[in-house]
PDB file of C-alpha atoms and ligand atoms in Angstrom:
ATOM      1  CA  MET A   1       2.389  -9.103  15.466  1.00 43.00           C
ATOM      2  CA  THR A   2       3.555 -11.942  13.250  1.00 43.00           C
ATOM      3  CA  ASN A   3       7.286 -12.389  12.791  1.00 43.00           C
ATOM      4  CA  THR A   4       6.972 -15.516  10.746  1.00 46.00           C
ATOM      5  CA  SER A   5       9.789 -14.838   8.279  1.00 47.00           C
ATOM      6  CA  SER A   6      13.341 -15.553   9.242  1.00 51.00           C
ATOM      7  CA  GLY A   7      16.045 -12.899   9.307  1.00 67.00           C
ATOM      8  CA  ASP A   8      15.347  -9.211   9.755  1.00 75.00           C
ATOM      9  CA  PRO A   9      12.259  -8.696  11.954  1.00 90.00           C
ATOM     10  CA  LEU A  10      11.793  -5.263  10.394  1.00 96.00           C
ATOM     11  CA  ALA A  11       9.723  -4.696   7.263  1.00 97.00           C
ATOM     12  CA  ILE A  12      10.820  -1.064   7.020  1.00 98.00           C
ATOM     13  CA  SER A  13      13.756   0.765   8.535  1.00 98.00           C
ATOM     14  CA  ALA A  14      14.207   4.448   7.623  1.00 98.00           C
ATOM     15  CA  ARG A  15      16.912   6.756   8.970  1.00 98.00           C
ATOM     16  CA  ASN A  16      16.886  10.517   8.438  1.00 98.00           C
ATOM     17  CA  LEU A  17      15.015  10.068   5.168  1.00 98.00           C
ATOM     18  CA  THR A  18      14.642  13.238   3.136  1.00 98.00           C
ATOM     19  CA  LEU A  19      12.847  14.113  -0.102  1.00 97.00           C
ATOM     20  CA  THR A  20      13.503  17.417  -1.813  1.00 96.00           C
ATOM     21  CA  LEU A  21      11.675  18.257  -5.040  1.00 94.00           C
ATOM     22  CA  GLY A  22      11.744  21.216  -7.366  1.00 88.00           C
ATOM     23  CA  SER A  23      14.649  23.044  -8.975  1.00 85.00           C
ATOM     24  CA  ASN A  24      18.005  23.692  -7.323  1.00 85.00           C
ATOM     25  CA  ALA A  25      17.117  27.382  -7.263  1.00 88.00           C
ATOM     26  CA  ALA A  26      13.766  26.726  -5.570  1.00 90.00           C
ATOM     27  CA  PRO A  27      13.927  23.397  -3.734  1.00 91.00           C
ATOM     28  CA  THR A  28      10.920  22.219  -1.716  1.00 94.00           C
ATOM     29  CA  GLU A  29      11.613  19.978   1.246  1.00 96.00           C
ATOM     30  CA  ILE A  30       8.789  17.447   1.216  1.00 97.00           C
ATOM     31  CA  LEU A  31      10.216  14.945   3.747  1.00 98.00           C
ATOM     32  CA  ARG A  32      12.487  16.477   6.362  1.00 97.00           C
ATOM     33  CA  GLY A  33      14.150  13.642   8.263  1.00 98.00           C
ATOM     34  CA  ILE A  34      11.989  10.559   8.748  1.00 98.00           C
ATOM     35  CA  ASP A  35      13.144   7.955  11.284  1.00 98.00           C
ATOM     36  CA  LEU A  36      10.861   4.938  11.299  1.00 98.00           C
ATOM     37  CA  ASP A  37      10.976   1.228  12.060  1.00 98.00           C
ATOM     38  CA  ILE A  38       7.998  -0.960  11.170  1.00 98.00           C
ATOM     39  CA  ALA A  39       8.034  -4.603  12.248  1.00 97.00           C
ATOM     40  CA  LYS A  40       7.086  -7.425   9.912  1.00 97.00           C
ATOM     41  CA  GLY A  41       3.348  -8.022  10.065  1.00 97.00           C
ATOM     42  CA  GLU A  42       2.582  -4.722  11.777  1.00 97.00           C
ATOM     43  CA  VAL A  43      -0.600  -2.843  10.804  1.00 98.00           C
ATOM     44  CA  VAL A  44       0.042   0.896  10.847  1.00 98.00           C
ATOM     45  CA  ALA A  45      -2.149   3.922  10.108  1.00 98.00           C
ATOM     46  CA  LEU A  46      -0.619   7.142   8.797  1.00 98.00           C
ATOM     47  CA  LEU A  47      -2.578  10.308   9.593  1.00 98.00           C
ATOM     48  CA  GLY A  48      -1.889  13.987   9.062  1.00 97.00           C
ATOM     49  CA  PRO A  49      -3.250  17.072   7.359  1.00 97.00           C
ATOM     50  CA  SER A  50      -3.398  17.385   3.597  1.00 96.00           C
ATOM     51  CA  GLY A  51       0.028  18.364   2.246  1.00 97.00           C
ATOM     52  CA  SER A  52       1.912  17.010   5.280  1.00 98.00           C
ATOM     53  CA  GLY A  53       3.796  14.489   3.131  1.00 98.00           C
ATOM     54  CA  LYS A  54       1.910  11.230   3.688  1.00 98.00           C
ATOM     55  CA  SER A  55       1.667  10.220   0.020  1.00 97.00           C
ATOM     56  CA  SER A  56       5.262  11.294  -0.551  1.00 97.00           C
ATOM     57  CA  LEU A  57       6.456   9.141   2.348  1.00 98.00           C
ATOM     58  CA  MET A  58       4.479   6.197   0.989  1.00 98.00           C
ATOM     59  CA  ALA A  59       5.958   6.741  -2.483  1.00 97.00           C
ATOM     60  CA  VAL A  60       9.477   6.585  -1.032  1.00 97.00           C
ATOM     61  CA  LEU A  61       8.823   3.617   1.295  1.00 98.00           C
ATOM     62  CA  SER A  62       7.193   1.657  -1.544  1.00 96.00           C
ATOM     63  CA  GLY A  63      10.018   2.371  -3.980  1.00 95.00           C
ATOM     64  CA  LEU A  64       7.920   4.463  -6.388  1.00 94.00           C
ATOM     65  CA  GLU A  65      10.113   7.465  -5.686  1.00 95.00           C
ATOM     66  CA  ARG A  66      13.776   7.719  -4.678  1.00 95.00           C
ATOM     67  CA  ALA A  67      14.620   9.509  -1.458  1.00 96.00           C
ATOM     68  CA  THR A  68      16.980  12.470  -1.744  1.00 96.00           C
ATOM     69  CA  GLY A  69      18.920  11.439   1.340  1.00 96.00           C
ATOM     70  CA  GLY A  70      19.054   9.078   4.300  1.00 97.00           C
ATOM     71  CA  GLY A  71      18.969   5.315   4.712  1.00 98.00           C
ATOM     72  CA  LEU A  72      16.101   3.003   3.798  1.00 98.00           C
ATOM     73  CA  THR A  73      15.774  -0.759   4.032  1.00 97.00           C
ATOM     74  CA  VAL A  74      12.496  -2.328   2.877  1.00 97.00           C
ATOM     75  CA  ALA A  75      11.775  -6.086   3.012  1.00 93.00           C
ATOM     76  CA  GLY A  76      15.502  -6.698   3.493  1.00 91.00           C
ATOM     77  CA  ALA A  77      16.541  -4.685   0.424  1.00 94.00           C
ATOM     78  CA  ASP A  78      18.681  -1.536   0.646  1.00 96.00           C
ATOM     79  CA  PHE A  79      16.467   0.952  -1.221  1.00 96.00           C
ATOM     80  CA  SER A  80      18.832   3.868  -0.585  1.00 94.00           C
ATOM     81  CA  GLY A  81      21.467   2.276  -2.829  1.00 89.00           C
ATOM     82  CA  MET A  82      19.147   1.521  -5.763  1.00 94.00           C
ATOM     83  CA  ASP A  83      18.378   3.341  -8.989  1.00 93.00           C
ATOM     84  CA  GLU A  84      14.862   3.384 -10.471  1.00 92.00           C
ATOM     85  CA  ASP A  85      15.273   0.069 -12.285  1.00 93.00           C
ATOM     86  CA  GLY A  86      16.556  -1.533  -9.103  1.00 94.00           C
ATOM     87  CA  LEU A  87      13.577  -0.193  -7.161  1.00 94.00           C
ATOM     88  CA  ALA A  88      11.109  -1.420  -9.802  1.00 92.00           C
ATOM     89  CA  HIS A  89      12.662  -4.866  -9.612  1.00 91.00           C
ATOM     90  CA  ALA A  90      12.711  -4.871  -5.793  1.00 91.00           C
ATOM     91  CA  ARG A  91       9.019  -3.846  -5.665  1.00 91.00           C
ATOM     92  CA  ARG A  92       7.852  -6.643  -7.934  1.00 88.00           C
ATOM     93  CA  GLY A  93       6.006  -9.310  -5.957  1.00 85.00           C
ATOM     94  CA  ARG A  94       7.169  -7.867  -2.628  1.00 92.00           C
ATOM     95  CA  ILE A  95       5.093  -4.720  -2.409  1.00 95.00           C
ATOM     96  CA  GLY A  96       1.387  -4.252  -3.114  1.00 95.00           C
ATOM     97  CA  ILE A  97      -0.105  -0.798  -3.535  1.00 95.00           C
ATOM     98  CA  VAL A  98      -3.749   0.310  -3.303  1.00 94.00           C
ATOM     99  CA  LEU A  99      -4.565   3.910  -4.260  1.00 91.00           C
ATOM    100  CA  GLN A 100      -7.588   6.134  -3.713  1.00 88.00           C
ATOM    101  CA  ALA A 101      -8.420   6.312  -7.430  1.00 88.00           C
ATOM    102  CA  PHE A 102      -8.029   2.525  -8.039  1.00 84.00           C
ATOM    103  CA  HIS A 103      -5.756   2.956 -11.110  1.00 91.00           C
ATOM    104  CA  LEU A 104      -7.000  -0.096 -12.972  1.00 96.00           C
ATOM    105  CA  LEU A 105      -6.065  -0.447 -16.631  1.00 96.00           C
ATOM    106  CA  PRO A 106      -9.271   0.388 -18.577  1.00 96.00           C
ATOM    107  CA  THR A 107      -8.555  -1.914 -21.535  1.00 97.00           C
ATOM    108  CA  MET A 108      -8.136  -4.981 -19.337  1.00 97.00           C
ATOM    109  CA  THR A 109     -10.717  -7.176 -17.627  1.00 98.00           C
ATOM    110  CA  ALA A 110     -10.678  -7.637 -13.857  1.00 98.00           C
ATOM    111  CA  THR A 111      -8.772 -10.908 -14.262  1.00 98.00           C
ATOM    112  CA  GLU A 112      -6.225  -9.318 -16.598  1.00 98.00           C
ATOM    113  CA  ASN A 113      -5.711  -6.385 -14.217  1.00 97.00           C
ATOM    114  CA  VAL A 114      -4.911  -8.803 -11.388  1.00 97.00           C
ATOM    115  CA  ALA A 115      -2.914 -11.290 -13.478  1.00 97.00           C
ATOM    116  CA  THR A 116      -0.681  -8.864 -15.392  1.00 95.00           C
ATOM    117  CA  PRO A 117       1.678  -7.890 -12.527  1.00 92.00           C
ATOM    118  CA  MET A 118       2.150 -11.583 -11.681  1.00 93.00           C
ATOM    119  CA  GLU A 119       2.851 -12.383 -15.353  1.00 94.00           C
ATOM    120  CA  LEU A 120       5.437  -9.590 -15.424  1.00 88.00           C
ATOM    121  CA  ALA A 121       6.998 -11.147 -12.323  1.00 86.00           C
ATOM    122  CA  GLY A 122       7.325 -14.453 -14.223  1.00 90.00           C
ATOM    123  CA  SER A 123       4.415 -16.399 -12.732  1.00 92.00           C
ATOM    124  CA  ASP A 124       3.119 -19.140 -15.067  1.00 94.00           C
ATOM    125  CA  ASP A 125      -0.183 -19.583 -13.217  1.00 96.00           C
ATOM    126  CA  ALA A 126      -1.123 -15.916 -13.033  1.00 97.00           C
ATOM    127  CA  GLN A 127      -4.598 -16.362 -14.575  1.00 97.00           C
ATOM    128  CA  PRO A 128      -5.889 -19.011 -12.128  1.00 97.00           C
ATOM    129  CA  ARG A 129      -4.314 -17.152  -9.211  1.00 97.00           C
ATOM    130  CA  ALA A 130      -5.998 -13.932 -10.336  1.00 98.00           C
ATOM    131  CA  LYS A 131      -9.373 -15.676 -10.582  1.00 97.00           C
ATOM    132  CA  ALA A 132      -8.922 -17.228  -7.124  1.00 96.00           C
ATOM    133  CA  GLU A 133      -8.028 -13.860  -5.616  1.00 95.00           C
ATOM    134  CA  LEU A 134     -11.058 -12.224  -7.277  1.00 96.00           C
ATOM    135  CA  GLU A 135     -13.198 -14.977  -5.716  1.00 95.00           C
ATOM    136  CA  ALA A 136     -11.649 -14.160  -2.345  1.00 92.00           C
ATOM    137  CA  VAL A 137     -12.666 -10.491  -2.634  1.00 93.00           C
ATOM    138  CA  GLY A 138     -16.209 -11.449  -3.636  1.00 94.00           C
ATOM    139  CA  LEU A 139     -15.882 -10.787  -7.365  1.00 96.00           C
ATOM    140  CA  GLY A 140     -15.993 -14.321  -8.724  1.00 96.00           C
ATOM    141  CA  HIS A 141     -18.964 -13.247 -10.877  1.00 97.00           C
ATOM    142  CA  ARG A 142     -17.188 -10.183 -12.340  1.00 97.00           C
ATOM    143  CA  THR A 143     -13.882 -11.614 -13.556  1.00 98.00           C
ATOM    144  CA  ASP A 144     -14.470 -10.785 -17.245  1.00 98.00           C
ATOM    145  CA  HIS A 145     -15.834  -7.286 -16.623  1.00 98.00           C
ATOM    146  CA  TYR A 146     -13.919  -4.143 -17.568  1.00 98.00           C
ATOM    147  CA  PRO A 147     -13.338  -1.392 -14.970  1.00 97.00           C
ATOM    148  CA  THR A 148     -16.050   0.870 -16.483  1.00 97.00           C
ATOM    149  CA  GLN A 149     -18.550  -1.965 -15.987  1.00 97.00           C
ATOM    150  CA  LEU A 150     -17.797  -2.089 -12.245  1.00 97.00           C
ATOM    151  CA  SER A 151     -18.894   0.157  -9.365  1.00 95.00           C
ATOM    152  CA  GLY A 152     -16.297   2.120  -7.374  1.00 94.00           C
ATOM    153  CA  GLY A 153     -16.404  -0.436  -4.565  1.00 94.00           C
ATOM    154  CA  GLU A 154     -15.979  -3.288  -7.046  1.00 96.00           C
ATOM    155  CA  GLN A 155     -13.047  -1.513  -8.704  1.00 96.00           C
ATOM    156  CA  GLN A 156     -11.387  -1.125  -5.317  1.00 94.00           C
ATOM    157  CA  ARG A 157     -11.917  -4.857  -4.687  1.00 95.00           C
ATOM    158  CA  VAL A 158     -10.082  -5.551  -7.949  1.00 97.00           C
ATOM    159  CA  ALA A 159      -7.290  -3.201  -6.832  1.00 96.00           C
ATOM    160  CA  ILE A 160      -7.043  -5.056  -3.504  1.00 96.00           C
ATOM    161  CA  ALA A 161      -6.971  -8.404  -5.324  1.00 96.00           C
ATOM    162  CA  ARG A 162      -4.214  -7.070  -7.614  1.00 96.00           C
ATOM    163  CA  ALA A 163      -2.167  -5.851  -4.637  1.00 95.00           C
ATOM    164  CA  ILE A 164      -2.541  -9.057  -2.616  1.00 95.00           C
ATOM    165  CA  ALA A 165      -2.483 -11.813  -5.263  1.00 95.00           C
ATOM    166  CA  PRO A 166       1.351 -11.866  -5.567  1.00 93.00           C
ATOM    167  CA  ARG A 167       1.499 -12.392  -1.754  1.00 93.00           C
ATOM    168  CA  PRO A 168       3.590  -9.277  -1.072  1.00 94.00           C
ATOM    169  CA  GLU A 169       5.457  -8.795   2.200  1.00 95.00           C
ATOM    170  CA  LEU A 170       4.171  -5.238   2.364  1.00 97.00           C
ATOM    171  CA  ILE A 171       0.922  -3.561   1.414  1.00 97.00           C
ATOM    172  CA  PHE A 172       0.619   0.203   1.130  1.00 97.00           C
ATOM    173  CA  ALA A 173      -2.820   1.789   0.851  1.00 97.00           C
ATOM    174  CA  ASP A 174      -3.243   5.546   0.226  1.00 96.00           C
ATOM    175  CA  GLU A 175      -6.723   6.652   1.333  1.00 95.00           C
ATOM    176  CA  PRO A 176      -8.270   3.439  -0.058  1.00 94.00           C
ATOM    177  CA  THR A 177     -11.790   4.538   0.890  1.00 92.00           C
ATOM    178  CA  GLY A 178     -11.387   8.172  -0.185  1.00 90.00           C
ATOM    179  CA  ASN A 179     -13.512   7.799  -3.326  1.00 90.00           C
ATOM    180  CA  LEU A 180     -16.187   5.574  -1.769  1.00 90.00           C
ATOM    181  CA  ASP A 181     -19.375   6.193   0.196  1.00 91.00           C
ATOM    182  CA  VAL A 182     -19.242   5.377   3.916  1.00 92.00           C
ATOM    183  CA  SER A 183     -20.800   1.901   3.863  1.00 92.00           C
ATOM    184  CA  THR A 184     -18.840   0.777   0.779  1.00 92.00           C
ATOM    185  CA  GLY A 185     -15.705   2.169   2.448  1.00 92.00           C
ATOM    186  CA  GLU A 186     -16.396   0.085   5.554  1.00 93.00           C
ATOM    187  CA  GLU A 187     -16.778  -3.066   3.437  1.00 91.00           C
ATOM    188  CA  ILE A 188     -13.504  -2.314   1.651  1.00 93.00           C
ATOM    189  CA  VAL A 189     -11.623  -1.793   4.937  1.00 94.00           C
ATOM    190  CA  LYS A 190     -13.024  -5.056   6.317  1.00 94.00           C
ATOM    191  CA  LEU A 191     -11.928  -6.866   3.182  1.00 93.00           C
ATOM    192  CA  LEU A 192      -8.468  -5.275   3.148  1.00 94.00           C
ATOM    193  CA  PHE A 193      -7.908  -6.260   6.794  1.00 96.00           C
ATOM    194  CA  GLU A 194      -9.213  -9.803   6.203  1.00 94.00           C
ATOM    195  CA  ARG A 195      -6.978 -10.364   3.197  1.00 92.00           C
ATOM    196  CA  ARG A 196      -4.023  -8.820   5.067  1.00 95.00           C
ATOM    197  CA  ALA A 197      -4.583 -11.114   8.053  1.00 95.00           C
ATOM    198  CA  GLU A 198      -4.784 -14.101   5.695  1.00 93.00           C
ATOM    199  CA  THR A 199      -1.359 -13.349   4.247  1.00 93.00           C
ATOM    200  CA  GLY A 200       0.379 -11.853   7.333  1.00 95.00           C
ATOM    201  CA  ALA A 201       1.643  -8.922   5.247  1.00 97.00           C
ATOM    202  CA  THR A 202       2.774  -5.678   6.827  1.00 98.00           C
ATOM    203  CA  LEU A 203       0.208  -2.933   6.143  1.00 98.00           C
ATOM    204  CA  LEU A 204       0.657   0.836   6.074  1.00 98.00           C
ATOM    205  CA  VAL A 205      -2.601   2.662   5.406  1.00 98.00           C
ATOM    206  CA  ILE A 206      -2.954   6.412   4.893  1.00 98.00           C
ATOM    207  CA  THR A 207      -6.318   7.638   6.086  1.00 96.00           C
ATOM    208  CA  HIS A 208      -8.326  10.541   7.452  1.00 93.00           C
ATOM    209  CA  ASP A 209     -10.738   8.080   9.053  1.00 91.00           C
ATOM    210  CA  LYS A 210     -10.252   7.875  12.831  1.00 90.00           C
ATOM    211  CA  SER A 211     -12.233   4.626  13.111  1.00 90.00           C
ATOM    212  CA  LEU A 212      -9.963   3.009  10.521  1.00 93.00           C
ATOM    213  CA  ALA A 213      -6.919   4.268  12.441  1.00 95.00           C
ATOM    214  CA  GLN A 214      -8.321   2.680  15.600  1.00 94.00           C
ATOM    215  CA  LYS A 215      -8.399  -0.695  13.858  1.00 95.00           C
ATOM    216  CA  CYS A 216      -4.624  -0.489  13.384  1.00 97.00           C
ATOM    217  CA  GLU A 217      -2.016  -1.554  15.939  1.00 97.00           C
ATOM    218  CA  ARG A 218      -0.094   1.663  15.610  1.00 98.00           C
ATOM    219  CA  VAL A 219      -0.862   5.204  14.514  1.00 98.00           C
ATOM    220  CA  LEU A 220       1.693   7.597  13.010  1.00 98.00           C
ATOM    221  CA  THR A 221       0.895  11.255  12.496  1.00 98.00           C
ATOM    222  CA  MET A 222       2.755  13.520  10.079  1.00 98.00           C
ATOM    223  CA  ALA A 223       2.951  17.288   9.941  1.00 98.00           C
ATOM    224  CA  ASP A 224       5.081  19.391   7.632  1.00 98.00           C
ATOM    225  CA  GLY A 225       7.283  16.546   6.379  1.00 98.00           C
ATOM    226  CA  VAL A 226       8.075  14.838   9.685  1.00 98.00           C
ATOM    227  CA  ILE A 227       6.455  12.253  11.955  1.00 98.00           C
ATOM    228  CA  VAL A 228       5.127  14.127  14.974  1.00 98.00           C
ATOM    229  CA  SER A 229       3.527  11.269  16.893  1.00 98.00           C
ATOM    230  CA  ASP A 230       3.780   7.498  17.037  1.00 98.00           C
ATOM    231  CA  THR A 231       1.335   5.672  19.308  1.00 97.00           C
ATOM    232  CA  LYS A 232       0.229   2.080  19.844  1.00 95.00           C
ATOM    233  CA  ASN A 233      -3.426   1.173  20.147  1.00 92.00           C
ATOM    234  CA  ALA A 234      -4.185  -1.003  23.164  1.00 82.00           C
ATOM    235  CA  LYS A 235      -6.486  -3.458  21.443  1.00 69.00           C
ATOM    236  CA  THR A 236      -7.166  -3.721  17.745  1.00 64.00           C
ATOM    237  CA  ALA A 237      -9.156  -5.628  15.195  1.00 57.00           C
ATOM    238  CA  ALA A 238      -5.985  -6.149  13.164  1.00 59.00           C
ATOM    239  CA  ALA A 239      -4.166  -8.311  15.729  1.00 48.00           C
TER     240      ALA A 239
HETATM  241  N1  ADP B   1       6.125  16.630  -7.654  1.00 87.13           N
HETATM  242  C1  ADP B   1       6.070  17.562  -6.686  1.00 87.13           C
HETATM  243  N2  ADP B   1       6.827  18.697  -6.781  1.00 87.13           N
HETATM  244  C2  ADP B   1       6.798  19.630  -5.808  1.00 87.13           C
HETATM  245  N3  ADP B   1       6.049  19.513  -4.691  1.00 87.13           N
HETATM  246  C3  ADP B   1       5.282  18.417  -4.540  1.00 87.13           C
HETATM  247  C4  ADP B   1       5.263  17.375  -5.519  1.00 87.13           C
HETATM  248  N4  ADP B   1       4.411  16.404  -5.079  1.00 87.13           N
HETATM  249  C5  ADP B   1       3.939  16.825  -3.881  1.00 87.13           C
HETATM  250  N5  ADP B   1       4.447  18.040  -3.571  1.00 87.13           N
HETATM  251  C6  ADP B   1       4.194  18.789  -2.339  1.00 87.13           C
HETATM  252  O1  ADP B   1       4.643  17.983  -1.268  1.00 87.13           O
HETATM  253  C7  ADP B   1       3.875  18.211  -0.109  1.00 87.13           C
HETATM  254  C8  ADP B   1       3.383  16.888   0.435  1.00 87.13           C
HETATM  255  O2  ADP B   1       2.459  16.336  -0.482  1.00 87.13           O
HETATM  256  P1  ADP B   1       1.781  14.907  -0.254  1.00 87.13           P
HETATM  257  O3  ADP B   1       2.851  13.919   0.061  1.00 87.13           O
HETATM  258  O4  ADP B   1       0.904  14.645  -1.404  1.00 87.13           O
HETATM  259  O5  ADP B   1       0.928  15.173   1.083  1.00 87.13           O
HETATM  260  P2  ADP B   1      -0.333  14.406   1.672  1.00 87.13           P
HETATM  261  O6  ADP B   1      -0.409  13.053   1.045  1.00 87.13           O
HETATM  262  O7  ADP B   1      -0.078  14.353   3.162  1.00 87.13           O
HETATM  263  O8  ADP B   1      -1.523  15.255   1.365  1.00 87.13           O
HETATM  264  C9  ADP B   1       2.765  19.157  -0.523  1.00 87.13           C
HETATM  265  O9  ADP B   1       3.137  20.449  -0.093  1.00 87.13           O
HETATM  266  C10 ADP B   1       2.745  19.061  -2.034  1.00 87.13           C
HETATM  267  O10 ADP B   1       2.309  20.252  -2.596  1.00 87.13           O
HETATM  268 MG1   MG B   2      -1.941  12.178  -0.083  1.00 87.13          MG
END
């Protein structure tokens, strides 16, 4: 565990977090009281059956979605007191997100996909930083390619470069190997862990893959909108 930053040693602190969606007449409780502390630099896997609320929890912890109730502090910012604009601002540069379906912008090259979030955050050297990060994920020869010209594994490398290039404090990955074959998935996990270790970021990764979970320091399991187990792995590749 790396507590290199000063101040709060916690990357995430959630208290009785709830998320209720749907109409007032027919509300659906998606998250039903999440209590969770994650230390800075920790590498955590999130497991659980489909529909248990993993993606919803990630959406709330990463500021993509507002919780309905409870307290939430992420990277030192009080997310529970913020509106959507506040959350969008707080996310910028602090939080990197990697999704199963890559979500690259089809009209932009690999470099532009990586550089654009940094440009929006006010960086004046976004292009060279994007190129350097694409080099680091092994795509130095694909920087001017468009997403449709790249394989699934290559697109996920671009997505990892985009998430990591701004040097976020936190990285969230939602089934990052879900759309990839087994050996490409293994390469992507290796790369994600290498780049994470390089930057010391906190990582929360949603997965169904037990071997990926074993590489993490800590494993959370969700069922029906709550965390039902929280265990530490004795020895991990992430440390
Ligand atoms: N926008 C929504 N409105 C209503 N229910 C939703 C919405 N999004 C997700 N759900 C429901 O929330 C539950 C948790 O979903 P999700 O967080 O995607 O689970 P997981 O990622 O573990 O598969 C599911 O029952 C799903 O149907
Ligand atoms: Mg999901």
